[in-house]
Short mmCIF file of C-alpha atoms in Angstrom, two decimals:
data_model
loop_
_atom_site.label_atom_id
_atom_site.label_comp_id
_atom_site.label_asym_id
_atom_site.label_seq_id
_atom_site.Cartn_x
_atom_site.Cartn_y
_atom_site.Cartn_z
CA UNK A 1195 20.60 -11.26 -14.90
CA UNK A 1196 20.30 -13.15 -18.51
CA UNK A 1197 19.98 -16.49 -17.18
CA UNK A 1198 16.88 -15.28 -14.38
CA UNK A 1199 15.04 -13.46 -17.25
CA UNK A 1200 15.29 -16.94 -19.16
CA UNK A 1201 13.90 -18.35 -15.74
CA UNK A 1202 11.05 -16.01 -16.02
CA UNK A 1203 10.46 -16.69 -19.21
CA UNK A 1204 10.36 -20.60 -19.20
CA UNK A 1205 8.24 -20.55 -16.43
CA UNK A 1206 5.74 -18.25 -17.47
CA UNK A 1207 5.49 -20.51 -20.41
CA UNK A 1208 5.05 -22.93 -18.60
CA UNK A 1209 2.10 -21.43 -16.34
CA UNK A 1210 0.40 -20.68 -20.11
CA UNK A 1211 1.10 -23.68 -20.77
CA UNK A 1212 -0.76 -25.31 -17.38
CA UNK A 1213 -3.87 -22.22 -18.20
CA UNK A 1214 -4.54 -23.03 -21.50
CA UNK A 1215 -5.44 -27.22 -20.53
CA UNK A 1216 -8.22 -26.70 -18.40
CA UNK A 1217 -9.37 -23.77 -20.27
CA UNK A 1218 -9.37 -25.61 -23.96
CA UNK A 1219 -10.99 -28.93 -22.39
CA UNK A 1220 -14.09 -26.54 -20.69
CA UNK A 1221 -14.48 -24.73 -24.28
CA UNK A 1222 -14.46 -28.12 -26.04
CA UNK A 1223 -17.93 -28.18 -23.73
CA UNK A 1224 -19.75 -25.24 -24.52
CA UNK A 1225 -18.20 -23.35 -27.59
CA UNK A 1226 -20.84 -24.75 -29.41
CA UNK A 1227 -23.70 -23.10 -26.91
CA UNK A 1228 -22.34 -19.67 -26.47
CA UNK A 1229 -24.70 -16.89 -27.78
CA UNK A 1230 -24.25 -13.74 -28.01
CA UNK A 1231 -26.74 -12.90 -25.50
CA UNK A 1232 -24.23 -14.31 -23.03
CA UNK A 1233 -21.40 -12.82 -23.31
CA UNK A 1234 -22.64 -9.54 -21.23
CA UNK A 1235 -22.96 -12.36 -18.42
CA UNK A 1236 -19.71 -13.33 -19.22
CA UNK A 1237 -18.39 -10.51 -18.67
CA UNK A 1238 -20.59 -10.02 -15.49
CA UNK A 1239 -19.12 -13.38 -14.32
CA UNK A 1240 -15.70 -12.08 -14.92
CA UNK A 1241 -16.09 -8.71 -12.94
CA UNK A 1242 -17.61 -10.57 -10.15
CA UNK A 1243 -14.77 -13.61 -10.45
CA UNK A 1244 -12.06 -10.85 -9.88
CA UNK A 1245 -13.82 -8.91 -6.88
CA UNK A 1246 -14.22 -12.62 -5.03
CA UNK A 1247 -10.48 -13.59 -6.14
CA UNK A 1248 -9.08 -10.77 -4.41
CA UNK A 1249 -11.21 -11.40 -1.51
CA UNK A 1250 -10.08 -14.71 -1.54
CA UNK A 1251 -6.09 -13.65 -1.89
CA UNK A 1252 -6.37 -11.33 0.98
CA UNK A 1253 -8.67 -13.56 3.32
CA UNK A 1254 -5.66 -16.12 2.49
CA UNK A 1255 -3.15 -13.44 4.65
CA UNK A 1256 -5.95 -12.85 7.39
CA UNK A 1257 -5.80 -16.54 7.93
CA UNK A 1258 -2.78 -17.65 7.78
CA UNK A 1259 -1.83 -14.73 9.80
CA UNK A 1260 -4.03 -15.57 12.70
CA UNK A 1261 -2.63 -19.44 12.09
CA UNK A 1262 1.15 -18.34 13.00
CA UNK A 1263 0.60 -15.66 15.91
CA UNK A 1264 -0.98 -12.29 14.59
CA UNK A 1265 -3.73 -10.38 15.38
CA UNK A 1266 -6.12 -8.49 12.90
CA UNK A 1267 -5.87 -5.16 12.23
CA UNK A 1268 -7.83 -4.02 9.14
CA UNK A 1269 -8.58 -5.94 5.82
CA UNK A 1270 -9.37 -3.63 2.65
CA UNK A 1271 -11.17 -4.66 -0.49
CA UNK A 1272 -11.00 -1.58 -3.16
CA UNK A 1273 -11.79 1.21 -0.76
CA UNK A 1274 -13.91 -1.04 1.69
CA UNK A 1275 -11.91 -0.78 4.91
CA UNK A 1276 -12.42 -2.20 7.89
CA UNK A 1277 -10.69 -1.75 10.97
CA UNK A 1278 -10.83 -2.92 14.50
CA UNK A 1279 -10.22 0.00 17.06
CA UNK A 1280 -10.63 -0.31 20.77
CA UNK A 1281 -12.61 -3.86 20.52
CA UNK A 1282 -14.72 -2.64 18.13
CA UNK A 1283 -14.79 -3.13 14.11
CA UNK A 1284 -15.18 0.63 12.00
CA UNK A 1285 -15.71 1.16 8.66
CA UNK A 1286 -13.44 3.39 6.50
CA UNK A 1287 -13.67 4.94 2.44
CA UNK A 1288 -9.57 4.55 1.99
CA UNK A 1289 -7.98 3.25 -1.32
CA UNK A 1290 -4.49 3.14 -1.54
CA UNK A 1291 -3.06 3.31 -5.00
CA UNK A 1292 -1.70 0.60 -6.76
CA UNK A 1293 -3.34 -1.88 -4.70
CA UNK A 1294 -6.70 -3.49 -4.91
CA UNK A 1295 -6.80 -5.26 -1.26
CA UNK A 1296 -4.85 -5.55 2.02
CA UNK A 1297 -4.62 -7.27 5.58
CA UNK A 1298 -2.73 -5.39 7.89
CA UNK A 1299 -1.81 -7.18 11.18
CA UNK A 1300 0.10 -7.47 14.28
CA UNK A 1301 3.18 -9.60 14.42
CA UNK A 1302 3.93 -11.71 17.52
CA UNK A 1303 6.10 -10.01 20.16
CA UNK A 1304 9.79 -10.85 18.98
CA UNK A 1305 11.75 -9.26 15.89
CA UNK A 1306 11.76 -13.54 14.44
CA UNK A 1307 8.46 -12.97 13.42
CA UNK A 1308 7.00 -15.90 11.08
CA UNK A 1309 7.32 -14.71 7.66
CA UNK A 1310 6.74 -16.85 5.11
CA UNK A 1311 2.92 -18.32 5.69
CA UNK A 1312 1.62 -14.61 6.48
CA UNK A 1313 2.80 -13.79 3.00
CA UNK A 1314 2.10 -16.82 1.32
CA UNK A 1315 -1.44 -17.22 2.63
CA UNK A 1316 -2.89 -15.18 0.11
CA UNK A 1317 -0.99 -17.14 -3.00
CA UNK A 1318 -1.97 -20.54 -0.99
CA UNK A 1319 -5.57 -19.57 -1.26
CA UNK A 1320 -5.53 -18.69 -4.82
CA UNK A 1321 -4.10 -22.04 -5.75
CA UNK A 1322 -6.36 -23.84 -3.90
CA UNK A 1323 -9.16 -22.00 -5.47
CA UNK A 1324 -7.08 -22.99 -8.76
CA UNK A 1325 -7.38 -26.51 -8.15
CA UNK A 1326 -10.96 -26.57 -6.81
CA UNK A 1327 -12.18 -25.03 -10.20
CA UNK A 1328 -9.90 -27.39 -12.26
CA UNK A 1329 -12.35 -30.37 -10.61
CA UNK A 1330 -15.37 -28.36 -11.38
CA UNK A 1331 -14.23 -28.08 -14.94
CA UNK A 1332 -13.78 -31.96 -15.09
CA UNK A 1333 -16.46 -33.33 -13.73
CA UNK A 1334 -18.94 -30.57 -14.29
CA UNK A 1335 -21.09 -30.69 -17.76
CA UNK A 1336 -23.27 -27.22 -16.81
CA UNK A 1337 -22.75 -24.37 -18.88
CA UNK A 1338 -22.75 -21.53 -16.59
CA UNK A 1339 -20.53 -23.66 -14.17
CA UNK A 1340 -18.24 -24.44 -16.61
CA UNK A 1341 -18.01 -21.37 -17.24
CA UNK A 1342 -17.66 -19.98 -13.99
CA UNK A 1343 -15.07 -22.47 -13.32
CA UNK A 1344 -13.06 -21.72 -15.92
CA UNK A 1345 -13.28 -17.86 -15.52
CA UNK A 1346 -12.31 -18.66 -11.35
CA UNK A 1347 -9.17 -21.15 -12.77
CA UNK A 1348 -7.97 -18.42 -14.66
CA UNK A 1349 -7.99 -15.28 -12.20
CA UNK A 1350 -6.59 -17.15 -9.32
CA UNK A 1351 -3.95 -18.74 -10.84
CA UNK A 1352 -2.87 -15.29 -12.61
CA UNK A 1353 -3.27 -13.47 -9.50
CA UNK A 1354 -1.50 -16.33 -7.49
CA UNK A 1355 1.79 -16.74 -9.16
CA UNK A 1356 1.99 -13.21 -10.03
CA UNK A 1357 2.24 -12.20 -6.71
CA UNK A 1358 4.67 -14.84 -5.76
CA UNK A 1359 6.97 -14.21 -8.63
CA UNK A 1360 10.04 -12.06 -8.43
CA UNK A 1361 9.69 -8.96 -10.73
CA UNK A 1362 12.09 -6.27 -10.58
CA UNK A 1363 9.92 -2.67 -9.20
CA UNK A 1364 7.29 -4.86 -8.23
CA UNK A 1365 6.51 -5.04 -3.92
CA UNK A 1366 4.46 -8.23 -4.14
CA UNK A 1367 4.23 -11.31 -1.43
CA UNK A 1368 7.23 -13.37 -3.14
CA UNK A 1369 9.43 -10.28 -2.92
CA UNK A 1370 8.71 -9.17 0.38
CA UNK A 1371 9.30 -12.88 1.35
CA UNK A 1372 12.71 -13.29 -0.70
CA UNK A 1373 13.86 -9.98 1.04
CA UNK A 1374 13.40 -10.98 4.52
CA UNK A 1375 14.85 -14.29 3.75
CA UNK A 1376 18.22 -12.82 2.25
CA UNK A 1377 18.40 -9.85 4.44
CA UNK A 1378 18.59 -9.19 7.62
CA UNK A 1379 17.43 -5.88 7.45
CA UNK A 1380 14.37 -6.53 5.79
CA UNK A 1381 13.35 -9.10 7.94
CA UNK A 1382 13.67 -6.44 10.94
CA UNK A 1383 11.96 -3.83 8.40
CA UNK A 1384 9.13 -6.35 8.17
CA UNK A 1385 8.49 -6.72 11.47
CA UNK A 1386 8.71 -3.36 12.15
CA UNK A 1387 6.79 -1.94 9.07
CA UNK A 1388 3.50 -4.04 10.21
CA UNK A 1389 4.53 -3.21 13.77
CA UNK A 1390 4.20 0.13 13.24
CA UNK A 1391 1.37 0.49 11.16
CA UNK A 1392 -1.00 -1.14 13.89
CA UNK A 1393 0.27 0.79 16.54
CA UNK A 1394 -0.40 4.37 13.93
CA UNK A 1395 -4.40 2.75 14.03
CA UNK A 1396 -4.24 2.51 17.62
CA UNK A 1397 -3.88 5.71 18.21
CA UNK A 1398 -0.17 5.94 19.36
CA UNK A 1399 1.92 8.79 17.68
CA UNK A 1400 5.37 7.81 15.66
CA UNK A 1401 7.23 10.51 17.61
CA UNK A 1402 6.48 7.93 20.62
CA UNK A 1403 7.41 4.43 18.41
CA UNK A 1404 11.35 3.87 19.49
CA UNK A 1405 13.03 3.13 16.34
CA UNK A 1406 16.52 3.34 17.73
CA UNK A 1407 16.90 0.09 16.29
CA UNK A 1408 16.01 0.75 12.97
CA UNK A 1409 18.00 3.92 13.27
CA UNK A 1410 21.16 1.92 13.20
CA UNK A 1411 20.94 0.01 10.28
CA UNK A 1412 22.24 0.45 6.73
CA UNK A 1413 18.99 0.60 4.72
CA UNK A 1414 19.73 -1.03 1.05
CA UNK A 1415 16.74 0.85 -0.48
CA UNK A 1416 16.07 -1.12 -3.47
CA UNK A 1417 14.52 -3.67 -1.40
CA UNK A 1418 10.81 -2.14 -1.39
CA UNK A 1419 10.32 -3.52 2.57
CA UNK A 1420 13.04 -1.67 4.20
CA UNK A 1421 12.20 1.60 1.95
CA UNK A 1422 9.43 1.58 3.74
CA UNK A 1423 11.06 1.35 7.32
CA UNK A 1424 13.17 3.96 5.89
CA UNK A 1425 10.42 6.15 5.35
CA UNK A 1426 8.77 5.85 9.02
CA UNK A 1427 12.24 6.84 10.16
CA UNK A 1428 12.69 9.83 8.19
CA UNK A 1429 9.07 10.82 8.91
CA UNK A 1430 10.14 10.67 12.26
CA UNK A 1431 12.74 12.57 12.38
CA UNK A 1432 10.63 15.39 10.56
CA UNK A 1433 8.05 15.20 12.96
CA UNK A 1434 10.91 15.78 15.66
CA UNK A 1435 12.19 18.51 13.25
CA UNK A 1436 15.45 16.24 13.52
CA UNK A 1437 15.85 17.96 9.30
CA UNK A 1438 19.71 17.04 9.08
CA UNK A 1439 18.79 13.51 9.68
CA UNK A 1440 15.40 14.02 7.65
CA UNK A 1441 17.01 15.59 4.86
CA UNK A 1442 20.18 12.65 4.82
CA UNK A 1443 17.38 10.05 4.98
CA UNK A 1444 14.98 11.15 2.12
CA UNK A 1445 18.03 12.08 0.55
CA UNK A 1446 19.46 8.52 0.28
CA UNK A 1447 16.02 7.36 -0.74
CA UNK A 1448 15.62 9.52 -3.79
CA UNK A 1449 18.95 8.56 -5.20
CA UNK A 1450 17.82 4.69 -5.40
CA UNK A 1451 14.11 5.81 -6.99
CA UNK A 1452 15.14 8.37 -9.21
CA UNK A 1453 14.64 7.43 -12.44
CA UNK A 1454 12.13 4.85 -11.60
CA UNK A 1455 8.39 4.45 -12.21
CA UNK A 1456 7.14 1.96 -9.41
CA UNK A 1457 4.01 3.01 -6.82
CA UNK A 1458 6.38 3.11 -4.10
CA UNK A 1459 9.29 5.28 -6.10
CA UNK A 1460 6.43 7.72 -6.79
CA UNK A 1461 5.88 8.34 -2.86
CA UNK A 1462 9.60 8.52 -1.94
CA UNK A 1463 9.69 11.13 -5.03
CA UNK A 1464 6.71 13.10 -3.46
CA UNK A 1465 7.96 13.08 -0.06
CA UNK A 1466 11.51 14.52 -1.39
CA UNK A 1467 9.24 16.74 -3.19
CA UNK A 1468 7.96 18.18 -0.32
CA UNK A 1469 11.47 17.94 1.69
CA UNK A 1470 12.66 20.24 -0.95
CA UNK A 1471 9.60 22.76 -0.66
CA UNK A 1472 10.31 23.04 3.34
CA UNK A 1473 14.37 23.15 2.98
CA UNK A 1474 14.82 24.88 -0.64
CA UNK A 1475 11.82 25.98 -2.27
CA UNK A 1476 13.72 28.06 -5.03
CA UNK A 1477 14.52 24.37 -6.65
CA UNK A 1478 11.91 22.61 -5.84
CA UNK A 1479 10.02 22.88 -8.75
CA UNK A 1480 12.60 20.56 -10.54
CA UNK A 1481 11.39 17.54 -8.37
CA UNK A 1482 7.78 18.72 -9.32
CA UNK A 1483 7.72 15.52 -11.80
CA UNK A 1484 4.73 14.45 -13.60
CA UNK A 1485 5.07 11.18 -11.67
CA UNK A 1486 4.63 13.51 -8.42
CA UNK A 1487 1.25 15.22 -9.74
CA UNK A 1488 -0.22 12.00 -10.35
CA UNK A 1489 0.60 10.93 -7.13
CA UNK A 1490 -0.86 13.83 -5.11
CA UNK A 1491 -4.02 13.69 -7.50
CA UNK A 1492 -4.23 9.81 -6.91
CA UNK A 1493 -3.48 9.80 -3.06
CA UNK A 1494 -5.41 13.81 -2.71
CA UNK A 1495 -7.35 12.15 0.46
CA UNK A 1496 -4.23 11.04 2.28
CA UNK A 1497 -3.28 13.23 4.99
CA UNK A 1498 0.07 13.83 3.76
CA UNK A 1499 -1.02 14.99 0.59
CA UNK A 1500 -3.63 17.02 1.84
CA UNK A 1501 -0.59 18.74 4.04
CA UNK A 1502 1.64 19.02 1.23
CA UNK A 1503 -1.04 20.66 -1.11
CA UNK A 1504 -1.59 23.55 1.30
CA UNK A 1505 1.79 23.84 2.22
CA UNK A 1506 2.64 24.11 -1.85
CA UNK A 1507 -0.01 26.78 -2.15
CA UNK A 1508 0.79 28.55 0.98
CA UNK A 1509 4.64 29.03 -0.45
CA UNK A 1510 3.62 29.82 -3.74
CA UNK A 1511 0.74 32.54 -2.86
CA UNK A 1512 1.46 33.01 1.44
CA UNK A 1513 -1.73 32.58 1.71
CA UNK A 1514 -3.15 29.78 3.92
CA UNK A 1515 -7.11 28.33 2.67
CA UNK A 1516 -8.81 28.59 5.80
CA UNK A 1517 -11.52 25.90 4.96
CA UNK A 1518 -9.11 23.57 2.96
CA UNK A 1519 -6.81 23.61 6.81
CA UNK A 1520 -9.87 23.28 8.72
CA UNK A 1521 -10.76 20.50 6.59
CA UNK A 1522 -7.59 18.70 7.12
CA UNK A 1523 -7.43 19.37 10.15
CA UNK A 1524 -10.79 17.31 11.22
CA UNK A 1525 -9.57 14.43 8.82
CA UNK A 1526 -6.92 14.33 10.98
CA UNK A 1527 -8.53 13.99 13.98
CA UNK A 1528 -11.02 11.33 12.96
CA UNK A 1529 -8.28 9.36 10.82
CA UNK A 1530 -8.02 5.90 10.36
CA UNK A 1531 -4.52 6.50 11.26
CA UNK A 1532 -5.20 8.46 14.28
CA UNK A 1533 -1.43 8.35 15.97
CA UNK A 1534 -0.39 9.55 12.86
CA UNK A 1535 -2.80 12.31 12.08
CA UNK A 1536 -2.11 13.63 15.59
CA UNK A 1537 1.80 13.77 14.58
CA UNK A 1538 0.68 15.64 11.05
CA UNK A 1539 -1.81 17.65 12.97
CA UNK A 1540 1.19 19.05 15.08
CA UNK A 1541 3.42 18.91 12.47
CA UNK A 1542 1.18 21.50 9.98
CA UNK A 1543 1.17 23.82 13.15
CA UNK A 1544 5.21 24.22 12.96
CA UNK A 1545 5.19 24.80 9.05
CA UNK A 1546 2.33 27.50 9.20
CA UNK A 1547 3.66 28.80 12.62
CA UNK A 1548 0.12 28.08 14.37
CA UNK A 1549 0.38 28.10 17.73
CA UNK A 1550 -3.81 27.32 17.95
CA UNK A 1551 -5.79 26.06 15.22
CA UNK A 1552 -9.17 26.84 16.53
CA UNK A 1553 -7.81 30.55 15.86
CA UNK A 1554 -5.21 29.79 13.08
CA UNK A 1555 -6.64 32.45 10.75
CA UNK A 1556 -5.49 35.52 12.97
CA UNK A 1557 -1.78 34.33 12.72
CA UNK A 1558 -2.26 33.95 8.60
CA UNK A 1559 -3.57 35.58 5.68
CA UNK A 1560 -6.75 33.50 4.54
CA UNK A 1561 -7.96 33.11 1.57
CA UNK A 1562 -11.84 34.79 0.96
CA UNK A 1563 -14.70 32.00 0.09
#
């Protein structure tokens, strides 16, 4: 553990070290002709360097993705998401916390799906923007260029290595890829984590997915890719009200993120939160973290939250919000995710006993506007 922290450390020395050139040789060029006038364009540039960087990064996956066998699925810049469904390209408002862009795509048929250039492609892309502005800024004697160039160095070669580099709590590219390399496991979680999340868009349900094959394995859940095959298992199983096997799974998850801060702990902690509000609501409110609250306020348009926020209000008043259901109800059925809202759509009928939702408020008490 010593000796890789001294790893990190050398080498992020060394990447300051490999910054700071390119940077101090462009300033030796214009220090002299910045006003203060420009640095609200600075800043301007910079906002605008960052948004293209992480198009860049993610257009890196979508590439090198299509190179080695898969097909698109969405790609997400900031809560920009696109989506093809049925032929035909949509256009979602979806942010996912914690992350600033994604490419979501099919893998080829066969669990040895090609790993490594789908998750390099979007570090490959920010090095070669890297070098590109490192020959602006040496043959370049423009101001604005120069400092364009400089600004562009910068961001993708921060944004590059940091997602390649192995950080403890962080999910990035490198980590995913260092997983599926040492485990088996992950590499099958992998496949079947991007597997499953096109087939959710396509409209097929996760009750239908077989994941007797995940089933079987021994999920070592402080590797962030097969916590998430973990979690499309145990959401199975609590769509097929299969709770024993729920309960062991979210169970087993918890114990690894308790204690822990990352994006992805967070979820599994709000997910057990809500495990515990179905199986053993008297307790619950000991899971109720301050973690958890952010989460549900962060993620509030996810379906999941929206179905564990009436579900917590419904067991702490039994009283069901008609409009607050009937809105969830219609996100669910015009989802991005639409296999998966039709699972939660069923699912929320179970927990509030609704046998028809066009006519759920005779079966509950509702709430007065």
């Amino acid at each position: 553990m010593k000796s890789k922290k001294i790893r990190e450390g050398l080498f992020g020395g060394l990447l300051g070290v490999i910054s700071v050139i390119p940077f101090l040789f462009s300033m030796s060029k214009i220090l002299d002709k910045i006003a203060l006038l420009d640095i609200f364009w600075i800043i301007i540039i910079l906002i605008l360097s960052f948004v293209v960087i992480i198009f860049i990064h993610e257009l890196g996956h979508l590439v090198m993705g299509l190179l080695t066998g898969y097909k698109f699925v969405s790609f997400r810049m900031f809560r920009l998401h696109i989506q093809k469904e049925e032929g035909k390209y949509k256009i979602y408002n979806k942010g996912i916390p914690g992350t600033l862009g994604q490419c979501l795509m099919l893998p080829p048929k066969g669990k040895e799906v090609p790993i490594f250039w789908y998750n390099f492609g979007g570090v490959l892309f920010n090095l070669i923007t890297a070098l590109i502005s490192i020959i602006v800024i040496f043959t370049s004697s423009s101001y604005w260029v120069l400092v364009t160039a400089n600004i562009m160095f910068t961001l993708s070669l921060i944004l590059g290595i940091s997602n390649w580099m192995i950080t403890d709590g962080v999910p990035n590219d490198g980590a995913n890829y260092k997983s599926c390399k040492k485990y088996p496991e992950s590499r099958l979680s992998f496949y079947y984590v991007t597997y499953i999340n096109a087939l959710l868009t396509q409209g097929k349900r996760l009750t239908e997915i077989d994941l007797s094959e995940l089933s079987n394995i021994d999920f070592k859940v402080s590797e962030a890719v097969q916590l998430n095959a973990l979690t499309f298992v145990s959401s199975q199983k609590q769509f097929l009200n299969d709770l024993e096997g729920y309960k062991n799974l979210m169970a087993k998850a918890h114990e690894e993120t308790k204690g822990k801060v990352g994006i992805i702990d967070n979820i599994i902690n709000t997910e057990y939160y809500f495990m515990m509000l179905v199986n053993d609501y008297e307790s619950s409110h000991l899971y109720k973290t301050k973690e958890v609250t952010m989460i549900m306020q962060q993620m509030k348009n996810e379906l999941a939250i929206q179905m564990f926020g009436l579900y917590e209000e419904y067991k702490k008043t039994g009283i069901l919000d008609e409009v607050s259901y009937q809105k969830f109800l219609e996100n669910c059925k015009y989802s991005d995710q639409k296999g998966l809202g039709a699972d939660l759509l069923d699912y929320s009928k179970v927990l509030f006993d609704i046998e028809d939702e066009s006519k759920f408020s005779i079966n509950r008490k509702v709430k007065e506007n």
